[in-house]
Coordinates of C-alpha atoms and ligand atoms in Angstrom, one line a residue:
X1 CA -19.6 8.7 4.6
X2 CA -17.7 5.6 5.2
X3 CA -14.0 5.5 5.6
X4 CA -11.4 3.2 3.4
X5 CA -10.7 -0.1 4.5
X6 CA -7.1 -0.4 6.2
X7 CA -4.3 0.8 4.8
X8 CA -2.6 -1.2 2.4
X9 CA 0.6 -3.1 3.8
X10 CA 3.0 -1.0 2.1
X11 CA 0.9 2.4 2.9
X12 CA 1.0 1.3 6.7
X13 CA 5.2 0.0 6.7
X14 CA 5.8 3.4 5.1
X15 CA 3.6 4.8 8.1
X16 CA 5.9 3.4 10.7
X17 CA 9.5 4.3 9.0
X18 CA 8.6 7.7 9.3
X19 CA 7.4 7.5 12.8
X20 CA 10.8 5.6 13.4
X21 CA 13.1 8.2 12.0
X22 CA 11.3 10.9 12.9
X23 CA 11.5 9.5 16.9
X24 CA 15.1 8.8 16.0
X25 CA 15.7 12.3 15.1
X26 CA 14.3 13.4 18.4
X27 CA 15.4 11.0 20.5
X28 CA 19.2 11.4 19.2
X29 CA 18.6 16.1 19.8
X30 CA 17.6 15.4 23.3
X31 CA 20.4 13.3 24.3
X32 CA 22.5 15.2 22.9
X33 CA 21.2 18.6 24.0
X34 CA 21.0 16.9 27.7
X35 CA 24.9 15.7 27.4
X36 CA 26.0 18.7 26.4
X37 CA 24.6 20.1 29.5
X38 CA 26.3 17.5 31.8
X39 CA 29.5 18.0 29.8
X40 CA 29.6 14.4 28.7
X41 CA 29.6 15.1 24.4
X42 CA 33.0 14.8 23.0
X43 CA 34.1 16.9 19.8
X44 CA 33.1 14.4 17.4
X45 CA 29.3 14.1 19.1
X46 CA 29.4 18.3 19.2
X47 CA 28.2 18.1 15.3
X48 CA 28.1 14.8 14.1
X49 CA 24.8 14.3 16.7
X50 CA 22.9 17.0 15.2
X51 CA 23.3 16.1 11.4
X52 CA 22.8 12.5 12.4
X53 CA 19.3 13.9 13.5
X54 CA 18.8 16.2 10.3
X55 CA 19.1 13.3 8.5
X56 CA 17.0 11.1 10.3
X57 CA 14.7 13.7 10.1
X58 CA 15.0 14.3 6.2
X59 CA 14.4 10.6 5.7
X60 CA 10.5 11.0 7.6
X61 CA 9.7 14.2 5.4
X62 CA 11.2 11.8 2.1
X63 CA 9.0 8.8 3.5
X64 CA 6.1 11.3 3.1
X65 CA 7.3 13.1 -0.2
X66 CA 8.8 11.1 -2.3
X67 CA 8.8 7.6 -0.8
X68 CA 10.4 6.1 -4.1
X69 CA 13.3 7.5 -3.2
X70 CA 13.7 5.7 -0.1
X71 CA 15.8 2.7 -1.3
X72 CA 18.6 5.3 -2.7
X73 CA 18.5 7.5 0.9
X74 CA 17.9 4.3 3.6
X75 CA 21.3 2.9 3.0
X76 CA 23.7 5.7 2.6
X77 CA 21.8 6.6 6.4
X78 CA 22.4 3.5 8.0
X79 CA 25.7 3.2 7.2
X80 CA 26.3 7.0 8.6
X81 CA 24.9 5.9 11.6
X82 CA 27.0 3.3 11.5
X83 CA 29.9 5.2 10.8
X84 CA 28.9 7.2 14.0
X85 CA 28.6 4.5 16.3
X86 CA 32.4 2.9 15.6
X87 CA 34.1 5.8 16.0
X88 CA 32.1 7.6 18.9
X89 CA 33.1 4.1 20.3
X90 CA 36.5 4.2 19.3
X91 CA 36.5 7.5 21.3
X92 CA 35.2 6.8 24.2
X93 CA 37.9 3.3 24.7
X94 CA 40.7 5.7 24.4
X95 CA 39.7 8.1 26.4
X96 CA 40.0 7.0 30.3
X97 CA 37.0 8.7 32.4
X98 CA 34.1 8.4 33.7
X99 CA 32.1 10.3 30.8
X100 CA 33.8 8.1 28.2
X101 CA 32.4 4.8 30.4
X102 CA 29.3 6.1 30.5
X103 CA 29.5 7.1 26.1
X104 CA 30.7 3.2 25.7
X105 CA 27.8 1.5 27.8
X106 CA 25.2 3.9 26.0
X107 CA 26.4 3.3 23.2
X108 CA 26.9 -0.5 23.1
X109 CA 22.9 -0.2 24.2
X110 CA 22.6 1.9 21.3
X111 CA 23.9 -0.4 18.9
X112 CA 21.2 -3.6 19.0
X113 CA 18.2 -1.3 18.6
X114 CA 20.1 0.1 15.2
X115 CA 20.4 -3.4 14.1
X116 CA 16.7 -3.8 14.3
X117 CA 16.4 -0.6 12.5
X118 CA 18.4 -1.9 9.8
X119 CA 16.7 -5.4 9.3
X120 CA 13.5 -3.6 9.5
X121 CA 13.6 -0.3 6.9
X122 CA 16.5 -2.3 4.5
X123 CA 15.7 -5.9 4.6
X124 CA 18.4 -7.0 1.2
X125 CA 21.5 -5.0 3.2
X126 CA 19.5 -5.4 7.0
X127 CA 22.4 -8.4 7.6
X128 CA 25.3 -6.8 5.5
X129 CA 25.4 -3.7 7.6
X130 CA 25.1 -5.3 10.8
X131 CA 27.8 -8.0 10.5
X132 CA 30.1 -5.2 9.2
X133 CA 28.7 -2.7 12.5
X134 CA 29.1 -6.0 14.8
X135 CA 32.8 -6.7 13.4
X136 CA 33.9 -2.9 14.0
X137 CA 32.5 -3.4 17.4
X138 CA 34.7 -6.9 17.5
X139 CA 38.0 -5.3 16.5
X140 CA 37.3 -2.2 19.4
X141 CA 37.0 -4.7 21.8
X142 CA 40.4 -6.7 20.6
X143 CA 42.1 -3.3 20.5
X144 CA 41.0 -2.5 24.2
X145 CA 42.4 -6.0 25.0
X146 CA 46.3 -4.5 23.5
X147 CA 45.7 -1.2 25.0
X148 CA 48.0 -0.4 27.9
X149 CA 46.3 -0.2 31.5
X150 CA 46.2 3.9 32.1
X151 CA 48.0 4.8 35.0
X152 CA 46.8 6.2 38.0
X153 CA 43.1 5.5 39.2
X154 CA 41.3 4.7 35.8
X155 CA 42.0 0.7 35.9
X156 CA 38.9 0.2 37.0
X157 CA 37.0 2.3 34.5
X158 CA 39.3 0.8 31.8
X159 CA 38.3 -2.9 33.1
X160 CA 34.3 -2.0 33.0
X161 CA 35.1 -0.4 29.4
X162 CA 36.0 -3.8 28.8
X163 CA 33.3 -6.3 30.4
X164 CA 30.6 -3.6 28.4
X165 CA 32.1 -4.3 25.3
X166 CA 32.9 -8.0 26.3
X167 CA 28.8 -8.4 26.9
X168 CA 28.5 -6.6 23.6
X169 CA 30.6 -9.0 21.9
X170 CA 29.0 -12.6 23.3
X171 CA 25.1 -11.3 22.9
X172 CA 25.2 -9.2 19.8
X173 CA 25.6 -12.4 17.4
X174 CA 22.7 -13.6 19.2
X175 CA 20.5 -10.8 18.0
X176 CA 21.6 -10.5 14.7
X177 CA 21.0 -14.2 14.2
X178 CA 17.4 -13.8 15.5
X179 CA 17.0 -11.3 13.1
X180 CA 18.2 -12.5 10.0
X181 CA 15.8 -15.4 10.7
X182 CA 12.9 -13.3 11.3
X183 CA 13.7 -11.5 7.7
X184 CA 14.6 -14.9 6.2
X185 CA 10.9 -16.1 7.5
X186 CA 9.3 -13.5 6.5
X187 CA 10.5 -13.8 2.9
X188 CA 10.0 -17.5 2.8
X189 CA 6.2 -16.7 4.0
X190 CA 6.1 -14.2 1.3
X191 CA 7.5 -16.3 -1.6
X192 CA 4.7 -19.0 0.1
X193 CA 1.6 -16.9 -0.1
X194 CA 2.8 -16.3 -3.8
X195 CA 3.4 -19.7 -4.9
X196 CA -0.7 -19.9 -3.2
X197 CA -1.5 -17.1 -4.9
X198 CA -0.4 -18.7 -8.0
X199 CA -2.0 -21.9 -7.7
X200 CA -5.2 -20.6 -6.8
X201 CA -5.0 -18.3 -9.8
X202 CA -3.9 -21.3 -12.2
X203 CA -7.0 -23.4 -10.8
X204 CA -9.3 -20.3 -11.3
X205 CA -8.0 -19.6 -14.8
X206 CA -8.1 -22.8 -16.0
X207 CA -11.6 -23.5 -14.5
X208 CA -13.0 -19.7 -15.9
X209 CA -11.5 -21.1 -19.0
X210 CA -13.5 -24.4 -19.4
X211 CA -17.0 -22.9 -18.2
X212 CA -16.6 -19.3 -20.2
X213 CA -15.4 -21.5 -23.6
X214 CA -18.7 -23.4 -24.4
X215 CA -20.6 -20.9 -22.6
X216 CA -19.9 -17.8 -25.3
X217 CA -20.4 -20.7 -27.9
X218 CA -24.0 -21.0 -26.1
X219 CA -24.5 -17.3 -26.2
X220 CA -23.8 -17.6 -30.1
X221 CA -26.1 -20.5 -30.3
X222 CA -28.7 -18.1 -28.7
X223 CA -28.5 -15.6 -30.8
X224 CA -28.5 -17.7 -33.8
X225 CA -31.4 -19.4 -32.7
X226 CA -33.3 -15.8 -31.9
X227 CA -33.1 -14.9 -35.4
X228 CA -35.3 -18.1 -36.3
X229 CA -37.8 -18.1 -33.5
X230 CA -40.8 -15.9 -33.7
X231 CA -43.3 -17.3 -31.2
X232 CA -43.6 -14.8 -27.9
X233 CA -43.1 -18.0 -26.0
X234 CA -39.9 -19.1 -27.7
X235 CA -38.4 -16.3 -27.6
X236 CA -39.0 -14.9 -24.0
X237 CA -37.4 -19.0 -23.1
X238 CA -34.5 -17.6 -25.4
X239 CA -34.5 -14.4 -23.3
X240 CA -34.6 -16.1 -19.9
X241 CA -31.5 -18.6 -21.5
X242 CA -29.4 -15.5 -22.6
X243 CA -29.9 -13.5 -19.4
X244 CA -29.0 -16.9 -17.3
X245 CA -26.1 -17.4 -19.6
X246 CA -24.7 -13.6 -19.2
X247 CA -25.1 -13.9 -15.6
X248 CA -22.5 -17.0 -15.4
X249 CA -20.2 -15.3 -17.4
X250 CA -20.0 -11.9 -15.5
X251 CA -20.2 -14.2 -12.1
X252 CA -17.1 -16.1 -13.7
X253 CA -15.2 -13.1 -14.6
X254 CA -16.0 -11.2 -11.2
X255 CA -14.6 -14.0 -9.3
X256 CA -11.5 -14.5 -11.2
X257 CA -10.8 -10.8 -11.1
X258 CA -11.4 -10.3 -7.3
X259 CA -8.8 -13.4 -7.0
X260 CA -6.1 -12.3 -9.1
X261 CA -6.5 -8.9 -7.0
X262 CA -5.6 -10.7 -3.9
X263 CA -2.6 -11.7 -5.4
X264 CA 0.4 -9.2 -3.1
X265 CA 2.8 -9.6 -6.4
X266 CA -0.1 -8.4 -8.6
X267 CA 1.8 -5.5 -10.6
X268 CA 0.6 -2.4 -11.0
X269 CA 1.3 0.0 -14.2
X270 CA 2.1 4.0 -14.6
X271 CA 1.0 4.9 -18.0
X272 CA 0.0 8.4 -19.3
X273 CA -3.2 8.6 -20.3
X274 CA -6.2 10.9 -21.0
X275 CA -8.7 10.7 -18.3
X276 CA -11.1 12.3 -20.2
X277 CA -10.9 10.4 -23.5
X278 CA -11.3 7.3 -20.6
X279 CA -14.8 8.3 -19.1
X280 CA -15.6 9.2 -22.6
X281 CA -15.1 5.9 -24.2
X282 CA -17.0 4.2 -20.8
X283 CA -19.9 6.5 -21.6
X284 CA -20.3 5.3 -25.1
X285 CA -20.3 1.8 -23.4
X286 CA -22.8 2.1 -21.2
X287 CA -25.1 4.8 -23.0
X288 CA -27.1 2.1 -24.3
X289 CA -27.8 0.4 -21.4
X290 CA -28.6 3.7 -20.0
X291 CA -31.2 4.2 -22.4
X292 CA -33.2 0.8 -22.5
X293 CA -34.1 2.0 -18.7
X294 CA -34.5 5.4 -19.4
X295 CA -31.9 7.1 -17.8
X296 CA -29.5 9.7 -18.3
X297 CA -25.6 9.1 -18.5
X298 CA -23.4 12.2 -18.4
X299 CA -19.8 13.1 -18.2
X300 CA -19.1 16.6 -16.1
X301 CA -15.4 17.9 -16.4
X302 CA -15.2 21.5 -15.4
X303 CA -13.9 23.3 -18.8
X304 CA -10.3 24.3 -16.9
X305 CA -9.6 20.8 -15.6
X306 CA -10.0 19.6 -19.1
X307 CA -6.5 20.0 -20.1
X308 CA -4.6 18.9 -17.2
X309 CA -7.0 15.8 -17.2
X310 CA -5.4 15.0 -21.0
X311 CA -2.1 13.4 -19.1
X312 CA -2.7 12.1 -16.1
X313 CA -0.5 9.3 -14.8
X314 CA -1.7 6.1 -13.4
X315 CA -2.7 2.6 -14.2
X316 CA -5.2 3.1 -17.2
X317 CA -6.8 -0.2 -17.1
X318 CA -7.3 -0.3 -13.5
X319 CA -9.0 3.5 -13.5
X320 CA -11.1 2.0 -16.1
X321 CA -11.9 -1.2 -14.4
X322 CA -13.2 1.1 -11.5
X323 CA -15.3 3.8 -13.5
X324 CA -16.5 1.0 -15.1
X325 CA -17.9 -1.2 -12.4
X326 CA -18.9 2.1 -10.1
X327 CA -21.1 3.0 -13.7
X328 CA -22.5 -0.4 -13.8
X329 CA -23.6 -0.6 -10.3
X330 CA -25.4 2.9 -10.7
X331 CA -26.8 2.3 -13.7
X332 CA -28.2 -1.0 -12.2
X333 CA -29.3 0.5 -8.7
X334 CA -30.9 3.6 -10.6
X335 CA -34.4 3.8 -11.8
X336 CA -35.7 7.0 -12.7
X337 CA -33.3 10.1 -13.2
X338 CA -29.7 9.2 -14.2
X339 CA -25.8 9.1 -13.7
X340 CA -23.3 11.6 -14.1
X341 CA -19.3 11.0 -13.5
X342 CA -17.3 14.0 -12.8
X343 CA -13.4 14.5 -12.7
X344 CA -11.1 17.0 -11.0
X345 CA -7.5 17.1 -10.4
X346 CA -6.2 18.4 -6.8
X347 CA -3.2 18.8 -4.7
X348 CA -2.8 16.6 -1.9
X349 CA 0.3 16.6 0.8
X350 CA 1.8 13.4 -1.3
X351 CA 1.5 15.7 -4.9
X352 CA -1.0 15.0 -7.7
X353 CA -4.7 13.2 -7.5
X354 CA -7.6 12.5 -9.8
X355 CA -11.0 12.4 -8.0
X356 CA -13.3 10.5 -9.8
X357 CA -17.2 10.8 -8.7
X358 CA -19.9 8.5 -9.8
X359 CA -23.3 10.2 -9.3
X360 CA -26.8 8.7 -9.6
X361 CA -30.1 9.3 -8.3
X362 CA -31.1 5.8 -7.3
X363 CA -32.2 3.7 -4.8
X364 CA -29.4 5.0 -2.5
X365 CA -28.1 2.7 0.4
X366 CA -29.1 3.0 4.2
X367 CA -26.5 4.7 6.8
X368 CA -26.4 1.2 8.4
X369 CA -25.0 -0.8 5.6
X370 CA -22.8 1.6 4.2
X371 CA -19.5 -0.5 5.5
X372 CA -20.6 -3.9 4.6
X373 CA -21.3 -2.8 0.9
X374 CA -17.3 -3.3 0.1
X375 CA -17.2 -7.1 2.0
X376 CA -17.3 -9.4 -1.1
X377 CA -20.0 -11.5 -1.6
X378 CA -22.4 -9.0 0.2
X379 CA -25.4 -7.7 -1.9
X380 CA -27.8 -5.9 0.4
X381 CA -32.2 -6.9 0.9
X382 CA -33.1 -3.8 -1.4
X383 CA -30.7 -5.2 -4.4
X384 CA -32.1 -8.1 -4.2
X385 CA -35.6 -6.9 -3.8
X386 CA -35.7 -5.4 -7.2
X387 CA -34.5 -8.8 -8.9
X388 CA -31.2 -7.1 -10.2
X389 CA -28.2 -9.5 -11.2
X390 CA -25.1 -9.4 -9.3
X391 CA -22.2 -11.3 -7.4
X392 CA -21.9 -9.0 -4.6
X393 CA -18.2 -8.6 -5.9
X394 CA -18.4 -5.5 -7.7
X395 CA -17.4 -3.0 -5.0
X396 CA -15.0 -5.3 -3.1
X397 CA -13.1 -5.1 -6.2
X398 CA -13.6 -1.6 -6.6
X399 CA -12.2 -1.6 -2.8
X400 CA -8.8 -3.9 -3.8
X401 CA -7.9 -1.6 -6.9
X402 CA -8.2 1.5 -5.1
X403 CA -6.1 0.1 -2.3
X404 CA -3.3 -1.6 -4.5
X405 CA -3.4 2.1 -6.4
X406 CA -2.8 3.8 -2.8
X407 CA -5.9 5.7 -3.3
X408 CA -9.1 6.6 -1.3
X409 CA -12.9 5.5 -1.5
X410 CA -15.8 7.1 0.4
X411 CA -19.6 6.8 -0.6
X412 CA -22.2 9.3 0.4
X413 CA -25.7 8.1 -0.1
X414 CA -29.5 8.3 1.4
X415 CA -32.4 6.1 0.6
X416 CA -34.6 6.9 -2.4
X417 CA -32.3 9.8 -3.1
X418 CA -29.2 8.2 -4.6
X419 CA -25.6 7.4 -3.7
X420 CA -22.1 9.2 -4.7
X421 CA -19.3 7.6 -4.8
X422 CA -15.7 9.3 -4.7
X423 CA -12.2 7.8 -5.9
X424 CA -9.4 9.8 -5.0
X425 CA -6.7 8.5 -6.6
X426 CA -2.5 9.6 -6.5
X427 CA -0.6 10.4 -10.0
X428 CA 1.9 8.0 -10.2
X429 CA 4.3 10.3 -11.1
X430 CA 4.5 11.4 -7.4
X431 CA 6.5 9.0 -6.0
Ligands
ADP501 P1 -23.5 -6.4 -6.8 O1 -23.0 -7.4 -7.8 O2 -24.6 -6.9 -6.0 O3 -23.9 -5.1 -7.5 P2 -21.5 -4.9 -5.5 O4 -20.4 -5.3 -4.6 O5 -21.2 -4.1 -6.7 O6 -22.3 -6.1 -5.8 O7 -22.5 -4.0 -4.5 C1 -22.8 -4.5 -3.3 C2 -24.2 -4.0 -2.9 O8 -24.1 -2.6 -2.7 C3 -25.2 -4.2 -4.0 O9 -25.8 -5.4 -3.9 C4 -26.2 -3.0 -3.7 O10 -27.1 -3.5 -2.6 C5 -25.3 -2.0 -3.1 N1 -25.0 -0.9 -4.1 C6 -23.9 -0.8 -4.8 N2 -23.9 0.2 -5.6 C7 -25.0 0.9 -5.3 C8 -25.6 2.1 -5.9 N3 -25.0 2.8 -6.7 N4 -26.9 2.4 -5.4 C9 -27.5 1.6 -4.5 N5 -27.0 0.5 -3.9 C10 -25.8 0.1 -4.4

């Protein structure tokens, strides 16, 4: 059984938010828990701390839940934390002791990592929330410029209060600058590999376009022509043309499809749809093939999954693109016996999933080339060997959608006994 390729971007940034908050919401409950001990929390750390790290916490079980719901909870956090940091500040300038030094220097350390924080989970507000952080911090340090030298022995705590937040003051612009052009590049690179993306896909269009055109007019030609010939001869030439001719065009459309896939802005679709009315309709598609080579096609839904298969949410035309190549390749690989496609619903720690299975008892694939089957352009000796038409496409693509649709692949197969290939795919309705 081979694992999935690597996460998708998206899967793997949603990966590291929750690793970030959830070490956020422990980092914050031991320094607090440790303070407290040592007597250095004031009254606003004494409950402020601990919901700061409930929340941080609730925002790593939402990044696993319900990660649609991140842009609504992200900001209303940051700016809590925010909230937390000014005043705890304010605190600890007006207070004259050593504790409160020691609160102001940890947490004008404190403040650049939450600005990195910020650029990196909210990238639109990243900046916003920053400048307005960095100009509470600017107006603490003014006020402790106003504020009247305590009596007694603090001056000198009151003047290192001071130089910390005068540091503060001179190198924080510096990071946020850096920042907000690390964001900025990173958008710019974004927007870039689109506008490629584009091009690429334009040039492919148009060139798909210009070979596919006169090539279904040959295809018509060759079946016009078919009806005349009667000669063995003729017609196997006419054969040999049409197959040739078919080839092109699937080799065409493979290629065009596996580039639009690469495409990041490529959007993908939540409709409702029956699954089983799908594999259905891609059985009566490929029955006939099926049958000139003998074989047997089958749909298997257990009879209890059959209703909650009826509305199942996810992109339709991408399920069926899937089925529908995994049937092709079976179908194509399989000699003797046949194909069956089974569907199940389960539960899965992010909600709902279809599994889809794609069954066959063909020519199976070796434990050894099991990874490199989903690499595009790779079609392996034993394909080859049995003079079957392909691009070596079919799978990678199968690999893209099934990424891009935040799903799972695996195959199972042994030689001369047949392969099994399982799509696990979310409901979109989970988010
Ligand atoms: P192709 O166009 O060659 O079918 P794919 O990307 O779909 O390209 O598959 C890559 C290779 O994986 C194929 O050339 C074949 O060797 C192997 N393969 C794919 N599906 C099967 C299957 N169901 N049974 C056996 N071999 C398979």
């Amino acid at each position: 059984m081979t694992p999935t390729q690597p996460w998708p971007v998206d899967a793997r940034h949603a990966h590291l938010m929750t690793g970030v908050s959830l070490l956020a919401a422990i980092g914050t409950l031991l320094i607090w828990f440790t303070d407290r001990q040592q007597g250095l929390t004031t009254a606003w750390d004494q409950w402020t701390i601990p919901m700061l790290s409930a929340l941080y916490f609730g925002i790593s079980v939402l990044h696993v839940i319900k990660p649609r719901c991140m842009p609504w909870a992200l900001p209303p956090t940051l700016i809590a934390t925010s909230v937390y940091l000014l005043v705890a500040l304010h605190l600890a300038m007006v207070g004259q002791s050593l504790p409160k030094l020691y609160a102001a220097t940890s947490l004008t350390q404190l403040i650049p990592v939450f600005y990195v924080i910020a650029f990196v989970s909210w990238p639109r507000g990243g900046a916003g929330i920053s400048g307005l952080t960095y100009a509470g911090l600017l107006a603490q340090y003014l006020f402790s410029l106003h504020a009247p030298m305590p009596a007694g022995g603090w001056s000198d705590v009151h003047q290192l209060t001071q130089k910390t937040l005068l540091a503060s003051v001179v190198i924080h612009p510096a990071c946020i600058l850096a920042l907000s052009f690390i964001t900025h590049l990173r958008g710019q690179l974004s927007t870039s590999q689109q506008e490629a993306f584009k091009g690429k896909e334009r040039f492919l269009a148009m060139l798909s376009h210009e070979i596919r055109t006169p090539l279904q007019a040959m295809l018509g030609s060759i079946d016009l022509l078919a009806l005349k010939l009667h000669g063995s001869t003729e017609t196997r030439a006419l054969d040999r043309l049409r197959n040739s001719a078919t080839q092109l065009d699937t080799h065409l459309r493979d290629i065009t499809e596996f580039t639009r896939l690469e495409d990041p802005a490529l959007r993908i679709q939540a409709d409702t749809f029956d699954l089983t009315q799908l594999l259905q309709d891609l059985r009566d598609d490929w029955i006939e093939r099926a049958q000139s080579k003998g074989l047997t096609l089958s749909i298997d839904i257990a009879p209890d999954e059959q209703t909650s298969l009826q509305t199942v949410t996810a992109d339709a035309t991408r399920v069926r693109q899937i089925v529908s190549n995994l049937i092709s390749n079976a179908l194509k690989y399989t000699m003797v016996g046949g194909v069956t496609v089974h569907a199940s619903l389960s539960r899965q720690q992010r909600g709902r999933a279809m599994t889809i299975v794609v069954e066959d008892s063909g020519i199976g694939i070796a434990a050894h080339h099991l990874a490199a089957i989903f690499q595009p352009y790779v079609r392996l000796e034993d394909a080859r060997a049995l003079r079957v038409d392909g691009s070596g496409l079919g799978l990678a693509v199968v690999q893209r959608l099934v990424d891009r649709l935040g799903g799972r692949l695996h195959v199972d197969s042994h030689p001369d006994r047949g392969s099994r290939f399982t799509v696990e795919l979310p409901m979109a309705d989970n988010g």
